[in-house]
XYZ file of N, CA and C in Angstrom:
795
model
N 107.071 75.799 75.750
C 107.587 76.453 77.039
C 106.165 76.639 77.641
N 106.566 76.054 79.256
C 105.193 76.145 79.989
C 104.744 77.230 80.535
N 103.121 77.647 80.322
C 103.214 78.973 80.636
C 103.412 79.632 81.942
N 103.031 78.385 82.973
C 103.227 78.150 84.461
C 104.821 78.557 85.003
N 105.255 78.292 83.996
C 106.901 77.730 85.124
C 107.143 79.487 85.192
N 108.332 79.054 86.699
C 108.572 80.275 87.228
C 109.845 81.144 86.625
N 109.333 82.327 86.583
C 110.911 83.292 85.942
C 111.724 84.001 87.220
N 110.665 84.610 87.665
C 111.002 85.459 89.150
C 110.275 86.106 89.975
N 110.506 85.968 91.085
C 109.921 86.355 92.189
C 110.530 87.839 93.389
N 109.636 88.184 94.007
C 110.295 88.900 95.287
C 109.463 89.571 95.725
N 109.664 89.965 97.238
C 108.792 90.540 98.400
C 109.559 91.932 99.272
N 108.577 92.530 99.384
C 109.024 93.560 100.206
C 109.162 93.076 101.561
N 110.086 94.263 102.460
C 110.638 94.111 103.788
C 109.665 94.089 104.747
N 108.660 94.874 104.744
C 107.894 95.412 105.308
C 106.783 94.301 105.621
N 106.362 93.641 106.614
C 105.466 92.777 106.984
C 104.037 93.387 107.683
N 103.322 92.758 107.215
C 101.870 93.045 108.005
C 101.237 91.933 109.263
N 100.349 92.223 109.700
C 99.999 91.494 111.271
C 98.879 90.725 110.862
N 99.283 89.436 110.964
C 98.232 88.050 110.859
C 96.589 88.614 111.246
N 95.769 88.526 110.447
C 94.133 88.652 110.680
C 94.094 90.259 110.962
N 94.821 90.875 110.471
C 94.789 92.322 110.406
C 94.215 92.834 109.275
N 93.251 94.049 109.062
C 92.542 94.598 108.207
C 93.437 94.381 106.496
N 94.667 94.602 106.767
C 95.441 94.463 105.568
C 95.310 93.444 104.895
N 95.670 92.266 105.550
C 95.383 91.143 105.548
C 94.400 90.823 104.495
N 93.269 91.355 105.207
C 91.784 90.992 104.527
C 91.580 91.731 103.218
N 92.189 92.856 103.647
C 92.294 93.803 101.952
C 93.109 92.536 101.163
N 94.386 92.429 101.406
C 94.824 91.562 100.599
C 94.313 90.453 99.637
N 93.532 89.618 100.440
C 92.808 88.770 100.317
C 92.132 89.133 99.365
N 91.238 89.838 99.745
C 90.108 90.556 98.681
C 91.439 90.762 97.134
N 91.903 91.628 97.407
C 92.467 91.912 96.304
C 93.163 90.810 95.580
N 93.521 89.655 95.916
C 94.301 88.612 95.573
C 93.081 87.757 94.560
N 92.035 87.839 95.251
C 90.423 87.094 94.724
C 90.233 87.746 93.564
N 90.341 89.016 93.467
C 89.824 89.882 92.281
C 90.730 89.693 91.337
N 92.181 89.117 91.376
C 92.849 89.606 90.543
C 92.791 88.156 89.579
N 92.077 86.829 90.278
C 92.200 85.471 89.893
C 90.788 85.385 88.969
N 89.570 86.500 89.787
C 88.529 86.083 89.245
C 88.521 87.003 88.144
N 89.430 88.274 87.730
C 89.233 88.892 86.556
C 90.271 88.563 85.194
N 90.861 87.586 85.433
C 91.669 86.780 84.356
C 90.581 85.868 84.053
N 89.749 85.500 84.277
C 88.884 84.797 83.703
C 88.297 85.101 82.575
N 88.347 87.049 82.517
C 87.842 87.213 81.202
C 88.664 88.510 80.648
N 89.620 89.017 81.153
C 90.567 90.419 80.937
C 92.199 89.628 80.770
N 92.784 89.511 79.663
C 94.271 89.609 80.266
C 95.209 90.428 80.731
N 94.329 91.384 81.278
C 95.068 92.977 82.407
C 94.051 93.439 83.197
N 94.344 93.621 84.206
C 93.766 94.543 85.172
C 94.625 95.106 86.681
N 93.654 96.189 86.884
C 94.491 96.363 88.247
C 93.540 96.806 89.192
N 93.599 96.800 90.357
C 92.812 97.207 91.472
C 93.270 97.987 92.502
N 92.656 98.659 93.395
C 93.067 99.071 94.597
C 91.868 98.962 95.513
N 92.498 98.288 96.665
C 91.400 97.889 97.713
C 91.440 99.050 99.115
N 90.693 99.512 99.310
C 90.596 101.031 100.168
C 90.494 100.300 101.805
N 91.209 100.832 102.454
C 90.739 100.527 103.930
C 90.249 101.726 104.642
N 89.701 100.961 106.139
C 89.639 102.400 106.918
C 90.751 103.364 107.189
N 91.706 102.512 106.994
C 92.664 103.842 107.294
C 93.918 103.634 106.149
N 94.734 104.532 105.848
C 95.977 104.545 104.686
C 96.619 103.407 104.891
N 96.962 102.821 106.007
C 97.937 101.883 105.658
C 97.200 100.334 105.646
N 95.907 100.333 105.207
C 95.469 99.521 104.878
C 95.258 99.002 103.416
N 95.223 100.219 102.964
C 95.103 100.102 101.444
C 95.944 99.278 100.582
N 95.738 98.192 99.629
C 96.468 97.767 99.095
C 96.332 97.633 97.608
N 97.217 98.135 96.874
C 97.433 98.134 95.044
C 97.663 96.766 94.884
N 97.441 96.273 93.465
C 97.659 95.148 92.745
C 97.469 95.163 91.477
N 97.756 94.319 90.714
C 97.711 93.929 89.094
C 98.139 92.598 88.477
N 97.871 92.581 87.602
C 98.292 91.034 86.576
C 97.850 91.637 85.667
N 98.561 90.424 84.713
C 98.940 91.050 83.443
C 99.152 89.518 82.706
N 98.783 89.199 81.686
C 99.074 87.886 80.900
C 99.856 88.005 79.450
N 100.491 87.034 79.390
C 101.223 86.995 77.592
C 99.889 87.635 76.817
N 100.473 88.632 76.081
C 99.483 88.761 74.652
C 99.259 87.960 73.571
N 99.912 86.539 73.735
C 99.305 85.596 73.127
C 98.351 84.284 73.794
N 98.286 84.337 75.080
C 97.615 83.402 75.908
C 95.906 83.638 75.728
N 95.387 82.503 75.618
C 93.986 82.354 75.497
C 93.635 82.803 77.000
N 92.234 82.979 77.091
C 91.632 83.310 78.417
C 91.530 82.588 79.634
N 91.483 81.016 78.891
C 91.280 79.913 79.894
C 93.139 79.917 80.417
N 94.278 79.916 79.382
C 95.213 79.798 80.079
C 95.796 81.133 80.819
N 95.473 82.121 80.696
C 95.981 83.382 81.478
C 94.816 83.129 82.702
N 93.763 82.570 83.011
C 93.692 82.872 84.072
C 93.660 81.280 84.800
N 94.302 80.367 84.148
C 95.335 79.099 84.928
C 96.486 80.148 85.574
N 97.182 80.620 84.828
C 98.516 81.193 84.684
C 98.605 82.269 86.250
N 97.529 83.209 86.097
C 97.488 83.890 87.100
C 96.931 83.186 88.757
N 95.803 82.499 88.496
C 95.838 81.493 89.854
C 97.007 80.983 89.993
N 97.797 80.829 89.481
C 99.327 79.655 89.640
C 100.224 80.811 90.379
N 100.297 82.140 89.820
C 101.024 83.072 90.168
C 100.591 83.635 91.444
N 99.733 83.806 91.770
C 98.833 84.112 92.954
C 99.371 83.361 94.099
N 98.523 81.937 93.868
C 99.498 80.927 94.704
C 100.555 80.845 95.211
N 101.514 81.435 93.971
C 103.329 81.178 94.446
C 103.368 82.657 95.550
N 102.703 83.463 95.000
C 103.052 84.792 95.926
C 102.542 84.251 97.347
N 101.637 83.842 97.657
C 100.828 82.986 99.262
C 102.643 82.376 99.614
N 103.127 81.361 99.035
C 103.814 80.801 99.531
C 105.550 81.654 99.419
N 105.862 82.486 98.417
C 107.321 82.770 98.017
C 107.240 84.331 99.639
N 105.895 84.807 99.680
C 105.806 86.155 100.357
C 104.889 86.038 101.238
N 105.208 85.118 102.223
C 103.797 85.137 103.807
C 104.340 86.405 104.566
N 103.053 87.301 104.934
C 102.777 88.293 105.542
C 103.594 89.088 104.945
N 104.581 89.469 103.849
C 104.776 90.953 103.095
C 103.669 91.446 102.596
N 104.120 92.655 103.033
C 102.924 93.846 102.326
C 102.924 93.947 101.032
N 104.219 93.232 100.259
C 104.197 93.755 98.807
C 105.077 92.298 98.099
N 104.515 91.582 97.016
C 105.172 90.970 96.109
C 104.843 91.029 94.859
N 106.089 90.145 94.148
C 105.874 89.906 92.693
C 106.040 88.590 92.290
N 105.188 87.826 91.227
C 105.627 86.816 90.738
C 105.655 86.976 89.418
N 106.757 86.919 88.343
C 106.428 86.427 87.064
C 106.780 84.884 86.791
N 105.714 84.618 85.949
C 105.927 83.287 85.102
C 106.040 83.701 83.658
N 106.321 82.841 83.021
C 106.150 82.642 81.386
C 105.585 83.296 80.844
N 104.038 82.965 81.638
C 102.801 83.507 80.554
C 102.126 84.585 81.335
N 102.522 85.297 82.656
C 101.662 86.027 83.197
C 102.360 87.025 84.551
N 102.220 87.535 85.303
C 103.136 88.489 85.994
C 101.945 88.862 87.108
N 101.821 89.198 88.527
C 100.962 89.642 89.144
C 101.954 89.902 90.291
N 101.769 91.412 90.722
C 102.291 92.467 91.823
C 101.164 93.065 92.564
N 101.593 93.147 93.772
C 100.963 93.684 94.784
C 101.535 94.311 95.689
N 101.194 95.328 96.318
C 101.949 96.266 97.316
C 100.925 97.343 98.400
N 101.573 97.588 99.476
C 100.919 98.744 99.990
C 101.326 100.054 99.789
N 102.245 100.407 98.784
C 102.680 101.918 98.050
C 102.286 101.414 96.899
N 101.694 102.973 96.323
C 101.186 102.618 94.948
C 102.458 102.555 93.306
N 102.049 101.567 92.656
C 102.955 101.347 91.695
C 102.281 101.919 90.420
N 101.195 101.648 90.363
C 99.842 101.880 89.305
C 100.742 103.155 88.627
N 100.572 103.016 86.930
C 100.868 103.845 86.489
C 102.269 104.799 86.354
N 103.134 103.806 87.006
C 104.410 104.242 87.633
C 105.233 103.984 86.587
N 106.306 104.550 85.921
C 107.225 103.635 84.753
C 108.554 103.240 85.635
N 108.978 102.076 85.336
C 110.070 101.188 86.191
C 110.997 100.620 85.377
N 112.257 101.273 85.179
C 112.885 100.791 83.907
C 114.490 99.919 84.837
N 114.362 99.857 85.921
C 115.453 98.982 86.514
C 115.512 97.778 86.100
N 116.442 96.795 86.295
C 116.740 95.270 85.738
C 116.706 94.731 86.638
N 115.266 93.860 86.498
C 115.083 93.427 87.667
C 115.451 91.350 87.243
N 115.713 91.215 86.213
C 116.487 89.859 85.480
C 116.886 90.009 84.158
N 118.199 89.651 83.931
C 119.082 89.588 82.872
C 119.500 87.881 82.684
N 119.021 87.501 81.307
C 119.568 86.111 81.353
C 119.923 86.261 79.631
N 121.434 85.525 79.352
C 122.026 85.431 78.213
C 122.681 83.930 77.965
N 122.246 83.700 76.650
C 122.692 82.222 76.434
C 124.133 81.860 76.239
N 124.335 81.098 76.067
C 125.953 80.918 75.230
C 126.064 81.186 73.800
N 127.237 81.653 73.279
C 127.411 82.116 72.072
C 127.350 81.261 71.120
N 126.391 82.022 69.822
C 126.066 81.336 68.388
C 127.395 80.628 68.125
N 127.260 79.481 67.468
C 128.711 79.052 66.455
C 129.516 80.010 65.840
N 130.768 80.304 66.029
C 131.494 81.358 65.292
C 131.330 81.905 63.749
N 130.919 80.783 63.310
C 130.738 81.078 61.646
C 129.202 81.289 61.209
N 128.616 81.579 61.856
C 126.986 82.085 62.120
C 126.888 83.073 63.045
N 127.896 83.754 63.388
C 127.945 85.040 64.830
C 127.114 86.183 63.865
N 128.118 86.378 62.652
C 127.536 87.880 62.013
C 125.934 87.608 61.569
N 125.892 86.418 60.930
C 124.197 86.330 60.401
C 123.361 86.498 61.319
N 123.579 85.692 62.331
C 122.542 85.690 63.963
C 122.137 87.283 64.410
N 123.606 87.930 64.519
C 123.390 89.084 65.360
C 122.814 90.027 63.862
N 123.075 90.062 63.187
C 122.143 90.788 62.053
C 120.907 90.533 61.996
N 120.167 89.202 62.360
C 119.150 88.980 61.949
C 118.382 89.632 63.490
N 119.095 89.119 64.601
C 118.669 89.795 65.728
C 118.085 90.959 65.830
N 119.170 92.252 65.269
C 119.333 92.958 65.222
C 118.224 93.731 64.575
N 117.614 92.863 63.207
C 116.278 93.420 62.318
C 115.070 93.122 62.724
N 115.197 91.681 63.715
C 113.698 91.910 64.686
C 113.820 92.483 65.767
N 114.558 92.796 65.866
C 114.416 94.107 67.278
C 114.018 95.087 66.932
N 114.717 95.407 66.097
C 114.054 96.742 64.931
C 112.951 96.695 64.725
N 112.091 95.778 64.313
C 110.677 95.568 64.400
C 109.992 95.659 65.296
N 110.216 94.454 66.422
C 109.843 95.141 67.697
C 109.942 96.643 68.145
N 110.849 97.310 68.026
C 110.736 98.493 68.608
C 109.886 99.586 67.639
N 109.602 99.473 66.300
C 108.746 100.173 65.248
C 107.588 99.418 65.523
N 107.215 98.220 66.082
C 105.821 97.741 66.064
C 104.865 98.831 67.546
N 103.631 98.836 66.897
C 103.056 99.365 67.943
C 102.313 98.357 69.300
N 101.711 98.845 70.209
C 100.885 97.964 70.946
C 101.754 97.654 72.357
N 101.133 97.204 73.052
C 102.185 96.868 74.260
C 102.358 95.508 74.208
N 102.088 94.283 73.630
C 102.342 93.001 73.002
C 103.047 93.003 71.673
N 104.235 92.799 71.622
C 105.029 92.612 70.210
C 105.684 91.743 70.075
N 105.614 90.652 68.745
C 106.137 89.526 68.673
C 107.106 89.941 67.092
N 108.023 89.072 66.420
C 108.665 89.823 65.533
C 109.852 88.152 64.937
N 110.170 88.084 63.934
C 111.094 87.098 63.652
C 111.662 87.615 62.422
N 113.088 87.081 62.233
C 113.936 86.984 61.119
C 114.673 86.147 61.415
N 114.459 85.294 59.915
C 115.052 83.792 59.814
C 114.745 82.946 60.870
N 116.037 82.172 61.844
C 115.983 81.923 62.904
C 115.821 82.295 63.770
N 115.710 83.446 63.658
C 115.839 84.192 65.505
C 114.117 84.645 65.374
N 113.711 84.748 66.737
C 112.152 85.177 67.060
C 112.668 85.716 67.906
N 111.404 86.673 68.936
C 111.416 87.584 69.740
C 110.106 88.195 70.170
N 110.276 88.269 71.439
C 108.995 89.214 71.603
C 109.012 90.215 72.902
N 108.381 90.947 72.634
C 108.240 92.071 74.049
C 107.044 92.232 74.648
N 107.183 92.842 75.863
C 105.605 93.223 76.486
C 105.806 94.197 77.599
N 104.756 95.622 77.543
C 104.827 96.087 78.570
C 103.544 96.089 79.375
N 103.441 96.521 81.236
C 102.420 96.060 81.769
C 101.654 97.271 81.313
N 100.472 96.790 81.032
C 99.177 97.629 81.190
C 99.060 99.109 81.532
N 99.550 99.240 82.697
C 99.568 100.446 83.412
C 99.958 101.660 82.890
N 101.402 101.492 81.380
C 102.034 102.078 81.523
C 101.121 102.869 79.914
N 101.595 104.285 79.465
C 101.063 104.908 78.688
C 101.434 104.284 77.389
N 101.237 104.624 76.123
C 102.025 104.475 75.086
C 103.482 105.054 74.466
N 103.626 106.105 75.230
C 105.228 106.754 75.158
C 105.865 106.081 76.169
N 105.352 105.504 77.739
C 106.122 105.039 78.504
C 106.417 103.834 78.146
N 105.293 103.067 77.438
C 105.963 101.707 77.009
C 106.835 101.704 76.092
N 106.806 102.520 75.035
C 107.945 102.641 74.059
C 109.430 103.170 74.634
N 109.061 104.100 75.731
C 110.435 104.074 76.525
C 110.862 102.848 76.859
N 110.270 102.381 77.670
C 110.840 101.183 78.758
C 111.354 99.805 77.597
N 110.424 99.908 76.777
C 111.004 98.744 75.758
C 111.859 99.346 74.928
N 112.440 100.704 74.572
C 113.764 100.913 74.012
C 114.633 100.497 75.098
N 114.512 100.824 76.190
C 115.635 100.371 77.196
C 115.705 98.892 77.223
N 114.726 98.322 77.716
C 114.872 96.853 77.430
C 115.932 96.153 76.259
N 115.269 96.940 74.929
C 116.239 96.497 74.005
C 117.414 96.697 73.526
N 117.819 97.773 73.847
C 118.800 98.077 74.136
C 120.074 97.423 74.883
N 119.234 97.561 75.805
C 120.150 96.760 76.764
C 120.419 94.912 76.471
N 119.363 94.490 75.665
C 119.431 93.058 75.481
C 120.586 92.875 74.131
N 120.368 94.111 73.271
C 121.483 93.822 72.235
C 123.097 94.045 72.879
N 123.159 95.233 73.834
C 124.252 95.289 74.406
C 124.858 94.162 74.928
N 124.445 93.987 75.853
C 124.943 92.963 77.099
C 124.609 91.390 76.966
N 124.008 91.170 75.637
C 124.260 89.869 75.323
C 124.467 89.295 74.268
N 124.928 90.442 73.531
C 126.225 90.150 72.762
C 125.717 89.098 71.321
N 126.349 88.172 71.209
C 126.259 87.087 70.129
C 125.081 85.856 70.827
N 124.780 86.145 72.106
C 124.213 84.902 72.792
C 123.074 84.165 71.794
N 122.830 82.814 71.846
C 121.904 82.439 70.803
C 120.069 82.429 71.924
N 120.508 83.283 73.041
C 118.712 83.957 73.468
C 119.183 84.789 74.615
N 118.436 85.435 74.935
C 118.647 86.464 75.856
C 117.303 86.959 76.310
N 117.042 87.233 77.807
C 115.976 88.177 78.487
C 116.393 89.223 79.256
N 115.611 90.088 79.064
C 115.863 91.521 79.320
C 114.521 91.668 80.395
N 114.418 91.631 81.780
C 113.063 91.767 82.412
C 113.537 93.185 83.103
N 112.896 94.336 82.699
C 113.002 95.332 83.547
C 111.439 95.505 84.731
N 111.275 96.519 85.161
C 110.475 96.145 86.423
C 108.703 96.727 85.721
N 108.701 97.154 84.624
C 107.289 97.102 84.123
C 107.689 96.740 82.795
N 108.340 96.122 81.781
C 108.587 95.445 80.550
C 109.845 94.891 80.141
N 109.504 94.055 79.191
C 110.576 93.271 79.308
C 110.840 93.042 77.786
N 111.958 92.286 77.212
C 112.542 91.677 75.913
C 112.961 90.357 75.686
N 112.574 89.594 75.034
C 113.324 88.257 75.062
C 113.432 88.111 73.207
N 114.759 87.194 73.149
C 114.912 86.528 71.709
C 115.451 85.244 72.033
N 115.305 84.327 71.159
C 115.802 83.310 70.855
C 116.386 82.679 69.422
N 116.980 81.927 69.372
C 117.394 81.350 67.570
C 116.701 80.173 67.846
N 116.502 79.370 66.728
C 115.886 78.034 66.729
C 116.791 77.117 67.085
N 118.023 77.417 67.616
C 119.026 75.995 68.075
C 117.905 76.144 69.661
N 117.738 77.266 70.157
C 116.970 76.745 71.487
C 115.731 76.825 71.139
N 114.854 77.119 70.697
C 113.769 76.962 70.699
C 113.549 75.548 69.896
N 114.154 75.133 69.173
C 114.147 73.711 68.906
C 113.953 72.611 70.058
N 114.824 73.146 71.053
C 114.678 72.121 72.118
C 113.532 72.259 73.286
N 112.867 72.949 72.582
C 111.397 72.974 73.443
C 111.899 73.380 74.835
N 112.496 74.254 75.275
C 113.043 74.588 76.668
C 111.856 76.219 76.544
N 112.458 76.701 77.788
C 111.977 77.735 78.209
C 112.122 79.429 77.046
N 112.954 79.042 76.242
C 112.818 79.957 74.955
C 112.804 79.610 74.055
N 111.624 78.728 73.900
C 110.495 78.374 72.667
C 109.487 79.473 72.893
N 109.680 80.441 72.156
C 108.269 81.118 72.242
C 107.289 80.680 71.464
N 107.656 80.421 70.283
C 106.560 79.675 69.323
C 105.121 78.630 70.135
N 104.114 79.369 70.390
C 102.945 79.008 70.412
C 102.172 77.732 69.491
N 101.754 77.114 69.745
C 101.080 76.249 68.658
C 99.395 75.864 69.165
N 98.573 76.674 68.287
C 97.417 76.797 68.298
C 96.100 75.873 67.492
N 95.877 74.848 68.327
C 95.184 73.711 67.360
C 93.789 73.237 68.338
N 93.130 72.561 67.536
C 91.514 72.204 67.956
C 91.909 71.470 69.870
N 92.695 70.277 69.761
C 92.888 70.205 70.906
C 93.291 70.714 72.171
N 94.306 71.807 72.084
C 95.037 73.142 72.841
C 93.654 73.803 73.407
N 92.667 74.208 72.200
C 91.329 74.736 72.632
C 90.772 73.991 73.504
N 90.314 72.788 72.697
C 89.149 71.937 74.035
C 89.554 71.727 75.438
N 91.216 71.725 75.437
C 91.546 71.484 76.572
C 91.655 72.700 77.034
N 91.836 73.935 76.563
C 91.816 75.100 77.361
C 90.115 75.323 77.732
N 89.301 75.109 77.416
C 87.903 75.559 77.633
C 87.585 74.524 78.946
N 88.141 73.088 78.833
C 87.723 72.340 80.022
C 88.899 73.156 81.225
N 90.062 73.676 81.054
C 90.393 74.377 82.203
C 89.966 75.327 82.553
N 89.387 76.241 81.827
C 88.668 77.166 82.262
C 87.109 76.595 82.911
N 86.475 75.565 82.520
C 85.574 75.268 83.375
C 85.735 74.974 84.694
N 87.062 74.122 84.630
C 87.787 73.670 85.930
C 88.147 74.530 87.107
N 88.569 75.800 86.495
C 89.076 76.569 87.113
C 88.193 77.422 87.966
N 86.805 77.966 87.193
C 85.589 78.472 87.890
C 85.170 77.794 88.993
N 84.962 76.746 89.160
C 84.481 75.656 89.875
C 85.781 75.690 91.036
N 86.973 75.874 90.785
C 87.756 75.882 91.839
C 87.814 77.263 92.570
N 87.736 78.242 91.900
C 86.991 79.998 92.396
C 86.295 79.507 93.312
N 85.178 78.737 92.889
C 84.100 79.136 94.378
C 84.567 78.296 95.316
N 84.858 77.109 95.059
C 85.565 75.970 96.038
C 86.734 76.759 97.394
N 87.427 77.690 96.514
C 88.439 78.107 97.409
C 87.762 79.916 97.968
N 86.684 80.340 97.564
C 86.107 81.065 98.427
C 85.384 80.369 99.784
N 85.119 79.438 99.519
C 84.346 78.583 100.873
C 84.889 78.422 101.884
N 86.196 78.138 101.136
C 87.535 77.156 102.167
C 87.881 78.390 103.289
N 87.818 79.732 102.186
C 88.481 81.100 103.155
C 87.516 80.876 104.064
N 86.160 81.325 103.621
C 85.061 81.548 104.731
C 85.012 80.468 105.765
N 85.259 79.386 105.402
C 85.409 78.200 106.442
C 86.642 78.325 107.375
N 87.835 78.682 106.956
C 88.829 78.935 107.784
C 89.150 79.873 108.612
N 88.081 81.132 108.160
C 88.115 82.389 108.822
C 87.285 81.634 110.128
N 86.385 81.312 109.886
C 85.360 81.002 110.770
C 85.665 79.585 112.089
N 86.356 78.636 111.444
C 87.145 77.950 112.130
C 88.250 78.567 112.936
N 88.940 79.665 112.607
C 90.323 80.532 113.563
C 89.416 81.326 114.408
N 88.363 81.879 114.287
C 87.540 82.554 115.637
C 87.040 81.616 116.880
N 86.267 80.583 115.952
C 85.816 79.370 117.029
C 86.992 78.958 117.892
N 88.410 78.707 117.058
C 89.102 78.197 117.942
C 90.189 79.287 118.781
N 90.252 80.629 118.531
C 90.494 81.919 119.321
C 89.865 82.102 120.537
N 88.173 81.955 120.200
C 87.510 82.079 121.211
C 87.328 81.107 122.350
N 87.586 79.974 121.778
C 87.439 78.573 122.933
C 89.027 78.929 123.744
N 89.741 79.397 123.184
C 91.268 79.309 123.694
C 91.207 80.258 124.654
N 90.350 81.743 124.573
C 90.511 82.431 125.552
C 89.875 82.316 126.894
């Protein structure tokens, strides 16, 4: 499973004016998200403005089993995709396989959201395996429900699954959100060989070995070895260099725009 493969995205209808204080604050927020992801798997920020309409709120979160280099890479990719997906939109969100990024001019931090934003159910398992697979799936999901923490993984036989809440929820809100996601997944995906249920502030997923063996988007297992660790460290160093380069480019283009505007007047 590629950690930076696209899952879903969306934008608010409200737009901001280019070169406005809101755009400046949004750029500051997105830079903060990318920088923070180099050392923390979750964070949220509020960038204040000179007026209430210039305030921007945002957060990011990485899947709980991602290394910090992989987390930073994923968040940088998600932030980049918000720019192409939601140009001049006041709010946007992108969910990749390994991370989630969201920003808006209306606060959503600490607010539980159990609305369904994406549901995927795979094809039904073979008839002669249906009872066994469904039983193992329900047992695995029972383990996810009883597990603690914001990130939970589990398995039963050839069925594996994971669930995660966004880090701004309380423990009780997280449990409530996951209960809703898991309940809908069991009800709406029936005897499917995989299922994804993404709610506004949490998600739950499962797959069987039949889908995991294909190595597609529903193969959750991550292998951790020395090569991947070394590659992650190299990627981490590259990201630090890219962040510095991006910051310089932002400054340069802002200066160039001002020069062009001044000469055009």
